[in-house]
mmCIF file with all atom_site columns, C-alpha atoms in Angstrom:
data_model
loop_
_atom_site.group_PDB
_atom_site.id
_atom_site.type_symbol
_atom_site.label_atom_id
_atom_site.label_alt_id
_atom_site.label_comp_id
_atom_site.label_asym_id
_atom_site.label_entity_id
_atom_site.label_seq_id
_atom_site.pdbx_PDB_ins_code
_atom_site.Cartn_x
_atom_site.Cartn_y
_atom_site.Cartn_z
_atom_site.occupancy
_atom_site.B_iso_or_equiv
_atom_site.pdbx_formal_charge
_atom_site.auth_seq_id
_atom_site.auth_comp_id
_atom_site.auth_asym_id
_atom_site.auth_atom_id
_atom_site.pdbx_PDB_model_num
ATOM 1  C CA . UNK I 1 1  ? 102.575 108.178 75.162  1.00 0.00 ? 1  UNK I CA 1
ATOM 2  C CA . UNK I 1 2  ? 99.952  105.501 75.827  1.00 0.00 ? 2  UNK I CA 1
ATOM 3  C CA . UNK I 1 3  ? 98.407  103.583 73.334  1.00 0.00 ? 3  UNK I CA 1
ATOM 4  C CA . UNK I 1 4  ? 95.468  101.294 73.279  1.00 0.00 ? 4  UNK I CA 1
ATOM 5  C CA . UNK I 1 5  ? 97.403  98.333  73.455  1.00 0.00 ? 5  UNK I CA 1
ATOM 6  C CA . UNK I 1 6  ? 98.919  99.739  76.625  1.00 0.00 ? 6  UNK I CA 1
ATOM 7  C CA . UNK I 1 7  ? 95.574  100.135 77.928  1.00 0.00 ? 7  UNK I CA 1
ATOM 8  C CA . UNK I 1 8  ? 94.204  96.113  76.496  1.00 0.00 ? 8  UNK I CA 1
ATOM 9  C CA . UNK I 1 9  ? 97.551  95.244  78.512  1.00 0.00 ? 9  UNK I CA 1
ATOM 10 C CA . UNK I 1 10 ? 96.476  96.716  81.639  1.00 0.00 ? 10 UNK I CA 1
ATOM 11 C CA . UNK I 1 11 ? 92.932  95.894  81.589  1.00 0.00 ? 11 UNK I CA 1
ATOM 12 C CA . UNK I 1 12 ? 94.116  92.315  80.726  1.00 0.00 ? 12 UNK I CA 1
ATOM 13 C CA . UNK I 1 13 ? 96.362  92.030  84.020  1.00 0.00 ? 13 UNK I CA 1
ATOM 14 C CA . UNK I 1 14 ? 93.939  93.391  86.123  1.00 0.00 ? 14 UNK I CA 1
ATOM 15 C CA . UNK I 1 15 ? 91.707  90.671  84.453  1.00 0.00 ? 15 UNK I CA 1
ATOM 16 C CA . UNK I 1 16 ? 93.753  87.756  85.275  1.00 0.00 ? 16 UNK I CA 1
ATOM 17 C CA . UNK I 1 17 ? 94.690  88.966  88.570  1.00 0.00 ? 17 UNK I CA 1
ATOM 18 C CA . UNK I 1 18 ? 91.091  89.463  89.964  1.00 0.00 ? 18 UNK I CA 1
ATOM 19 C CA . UNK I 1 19 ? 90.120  85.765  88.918  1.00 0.00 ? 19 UNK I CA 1
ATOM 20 C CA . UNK I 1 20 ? 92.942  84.610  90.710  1.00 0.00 ? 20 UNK I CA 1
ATOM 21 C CA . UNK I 1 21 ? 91.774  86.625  93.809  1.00 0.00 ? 21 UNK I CA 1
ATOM 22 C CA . UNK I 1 22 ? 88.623  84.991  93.307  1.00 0.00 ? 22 UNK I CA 1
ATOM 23 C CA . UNK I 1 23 ? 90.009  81.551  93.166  1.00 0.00 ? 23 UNK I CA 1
ATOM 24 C CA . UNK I 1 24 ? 92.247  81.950  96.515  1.00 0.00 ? 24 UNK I CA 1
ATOM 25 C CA . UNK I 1 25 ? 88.933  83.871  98.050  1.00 0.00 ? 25 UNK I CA 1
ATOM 26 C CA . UNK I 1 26 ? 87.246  80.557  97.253  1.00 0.00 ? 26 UNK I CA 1
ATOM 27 C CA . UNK I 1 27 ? 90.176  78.495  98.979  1.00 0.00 ? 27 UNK I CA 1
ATOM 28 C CA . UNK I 1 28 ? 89.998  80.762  101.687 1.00 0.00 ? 28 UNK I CA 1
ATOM 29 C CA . UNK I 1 29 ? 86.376  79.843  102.285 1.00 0.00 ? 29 UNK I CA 1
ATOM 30 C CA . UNK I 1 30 ? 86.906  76.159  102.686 1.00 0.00 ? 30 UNK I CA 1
ATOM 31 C CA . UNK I 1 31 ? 90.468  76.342  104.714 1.00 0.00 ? 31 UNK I CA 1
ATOM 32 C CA . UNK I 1 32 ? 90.632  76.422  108.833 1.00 0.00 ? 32 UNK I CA 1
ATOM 33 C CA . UNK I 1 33 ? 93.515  77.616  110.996 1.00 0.00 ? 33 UNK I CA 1
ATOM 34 C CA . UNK I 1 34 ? 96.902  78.866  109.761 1.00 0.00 ? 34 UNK I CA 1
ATOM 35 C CA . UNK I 1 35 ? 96.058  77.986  106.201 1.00 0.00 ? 35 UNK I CA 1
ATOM 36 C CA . UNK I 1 36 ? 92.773  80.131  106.629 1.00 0.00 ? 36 UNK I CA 1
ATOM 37 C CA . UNK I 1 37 ? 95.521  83.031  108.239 1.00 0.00 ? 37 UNK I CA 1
ATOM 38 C CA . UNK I 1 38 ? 98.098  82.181  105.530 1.00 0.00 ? 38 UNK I CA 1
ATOM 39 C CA . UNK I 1 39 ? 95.435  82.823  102.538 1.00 0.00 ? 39 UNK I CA 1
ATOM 40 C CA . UNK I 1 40 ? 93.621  85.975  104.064 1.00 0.00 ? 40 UNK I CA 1
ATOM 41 C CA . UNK I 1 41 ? 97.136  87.464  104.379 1.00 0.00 ? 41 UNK I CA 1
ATOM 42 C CA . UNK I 1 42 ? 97.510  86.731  100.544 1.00 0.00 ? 42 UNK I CA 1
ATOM 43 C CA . UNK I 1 43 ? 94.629  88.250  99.694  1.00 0.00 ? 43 UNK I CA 1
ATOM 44 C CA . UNK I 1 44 ? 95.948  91.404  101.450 1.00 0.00 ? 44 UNK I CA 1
ATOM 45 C CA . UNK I 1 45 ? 98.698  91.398  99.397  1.00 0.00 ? 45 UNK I CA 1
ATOM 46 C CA . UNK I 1 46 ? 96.603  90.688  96.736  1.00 0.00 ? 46 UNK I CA 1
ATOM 47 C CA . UNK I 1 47 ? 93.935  93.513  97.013  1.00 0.00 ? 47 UNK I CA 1
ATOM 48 C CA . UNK I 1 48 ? 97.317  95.783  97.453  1.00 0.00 ? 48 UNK I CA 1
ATOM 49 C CA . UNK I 1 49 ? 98.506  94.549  94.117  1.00 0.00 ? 49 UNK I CA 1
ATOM 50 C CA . UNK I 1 50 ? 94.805  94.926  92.152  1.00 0.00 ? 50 UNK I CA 1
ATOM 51 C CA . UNK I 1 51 ? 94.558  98.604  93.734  1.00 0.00 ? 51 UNK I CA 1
ATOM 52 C CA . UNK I 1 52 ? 98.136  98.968  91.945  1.00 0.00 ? 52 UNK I CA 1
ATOM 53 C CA . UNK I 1 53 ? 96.881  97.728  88.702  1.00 0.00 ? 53 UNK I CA 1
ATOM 54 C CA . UNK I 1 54 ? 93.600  99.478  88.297  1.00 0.00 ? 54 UNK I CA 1
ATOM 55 C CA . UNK I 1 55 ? 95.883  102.902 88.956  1.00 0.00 ? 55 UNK I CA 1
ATOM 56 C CA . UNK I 1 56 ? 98.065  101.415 85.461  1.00 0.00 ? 56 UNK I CA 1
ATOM 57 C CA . UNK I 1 57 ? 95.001  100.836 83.899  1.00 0.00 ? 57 UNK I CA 1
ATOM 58 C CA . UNK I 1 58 ? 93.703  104.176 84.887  1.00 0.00 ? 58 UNK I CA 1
ATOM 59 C CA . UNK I 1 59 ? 97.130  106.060 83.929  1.00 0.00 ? 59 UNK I CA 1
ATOM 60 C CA . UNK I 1 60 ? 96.978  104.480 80.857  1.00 0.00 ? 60 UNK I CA 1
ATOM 61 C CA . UNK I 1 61 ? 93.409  105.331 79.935  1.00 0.00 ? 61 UNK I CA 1
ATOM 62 C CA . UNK I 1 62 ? 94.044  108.900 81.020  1.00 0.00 ? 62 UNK I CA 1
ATOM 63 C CA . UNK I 1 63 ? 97.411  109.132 78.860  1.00 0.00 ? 63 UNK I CA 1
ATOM 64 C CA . UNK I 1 64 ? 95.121  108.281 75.806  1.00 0.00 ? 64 UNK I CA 1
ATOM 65 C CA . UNK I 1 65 ? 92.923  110.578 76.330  1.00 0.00 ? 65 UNK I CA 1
ATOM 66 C CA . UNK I 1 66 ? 95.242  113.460 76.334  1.00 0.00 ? 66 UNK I CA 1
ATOM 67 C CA . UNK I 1 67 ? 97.100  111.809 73.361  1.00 0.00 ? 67 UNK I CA 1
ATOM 68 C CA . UNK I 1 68 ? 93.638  112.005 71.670  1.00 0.00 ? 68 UNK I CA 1
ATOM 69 C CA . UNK I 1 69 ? 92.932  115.540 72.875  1.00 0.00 ? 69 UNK I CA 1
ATOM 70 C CA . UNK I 1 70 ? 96.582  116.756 71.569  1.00 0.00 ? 70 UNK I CA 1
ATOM 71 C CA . UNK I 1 71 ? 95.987  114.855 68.293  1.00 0.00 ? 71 UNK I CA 1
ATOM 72 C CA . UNK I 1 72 ? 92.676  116.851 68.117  1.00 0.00 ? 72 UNK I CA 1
ATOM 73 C CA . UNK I 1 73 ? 94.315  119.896 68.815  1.00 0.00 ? 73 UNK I CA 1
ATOM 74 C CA . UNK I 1 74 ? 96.415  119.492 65.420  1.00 0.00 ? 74 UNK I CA 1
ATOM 75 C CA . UNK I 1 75 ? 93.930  118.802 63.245  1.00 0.00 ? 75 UNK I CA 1
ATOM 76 C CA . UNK I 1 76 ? 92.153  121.878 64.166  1.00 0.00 ? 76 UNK I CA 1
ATOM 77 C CA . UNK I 1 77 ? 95.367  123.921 63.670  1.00 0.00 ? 77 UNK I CA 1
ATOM 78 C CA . UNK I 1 78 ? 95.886  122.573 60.481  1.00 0.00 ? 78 UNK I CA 1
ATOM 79 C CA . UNK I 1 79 ? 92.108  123.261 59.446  1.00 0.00 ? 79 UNK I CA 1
ATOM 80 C CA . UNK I 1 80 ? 92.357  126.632 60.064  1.00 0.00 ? 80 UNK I CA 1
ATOM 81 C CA . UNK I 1 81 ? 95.771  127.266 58.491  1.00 0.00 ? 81 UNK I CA 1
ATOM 82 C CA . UNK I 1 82 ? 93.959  125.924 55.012  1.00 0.00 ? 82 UNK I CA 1
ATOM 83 C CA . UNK I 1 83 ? 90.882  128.128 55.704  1.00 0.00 ? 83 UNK I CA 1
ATOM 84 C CA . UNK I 1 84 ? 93.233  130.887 56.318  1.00 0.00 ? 84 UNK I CA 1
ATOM 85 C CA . UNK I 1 85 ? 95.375  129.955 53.072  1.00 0.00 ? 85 UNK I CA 1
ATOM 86 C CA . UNK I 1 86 ? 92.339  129.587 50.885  1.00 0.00 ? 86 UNK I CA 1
ATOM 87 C CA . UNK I 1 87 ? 90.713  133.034 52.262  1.00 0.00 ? 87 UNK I CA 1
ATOM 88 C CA . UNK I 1 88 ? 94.065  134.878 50.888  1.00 0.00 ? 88 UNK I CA 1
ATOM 89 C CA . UNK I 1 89 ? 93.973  133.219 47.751  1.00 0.00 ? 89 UNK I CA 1
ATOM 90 C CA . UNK I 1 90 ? 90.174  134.170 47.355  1.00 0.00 ? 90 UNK I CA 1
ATOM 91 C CA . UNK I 1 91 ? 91.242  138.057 48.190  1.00 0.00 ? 91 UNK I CA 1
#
């Protein structure tokens, strides 16, 4: 069951993560040679891991949703059992 501080969570690490992309992106631009290789292959890795965290953040937005959709569900059930109760008692 996902709950919207799953989802703050997710969206948070996805946060941090791109801004660190963006700071190695920014070393990448200045470096030359095997340290230019060494930081392109991290952001590879990198871009693997953010692809991985927007699917969490995703899952986890999705999971509320149907939580929402299920609580919604109820509520109607139980409206309809008191409109049912109150049309006996009006009989």
């Amino acid at each position: 069951m996902a709950t919207p501080r799953k989802v703050t969570k997710a969206a948070e690490a996805l946060e941090k993560h791109t801004a660190e992309m963006q700071k190695v992106a920014k070393e990448w631009q200045a470096a030359a040679g095997k340290d230019k290789q060494k930081l392109l292959d991290k952001l590879k890795k990198m871009t693997h891991e953010k692809r991985d965290l927007e699917s969490q953040l995703q899952r986890a937005i999705t999971d509320l949703d149907k939580d929402t959709e299920l609580q919604i569900d109820e509520v109607r059930k139980l409206i309809r059992s008191i409109i049912l109760k109150e049309i006996k008692k009006s009989k």
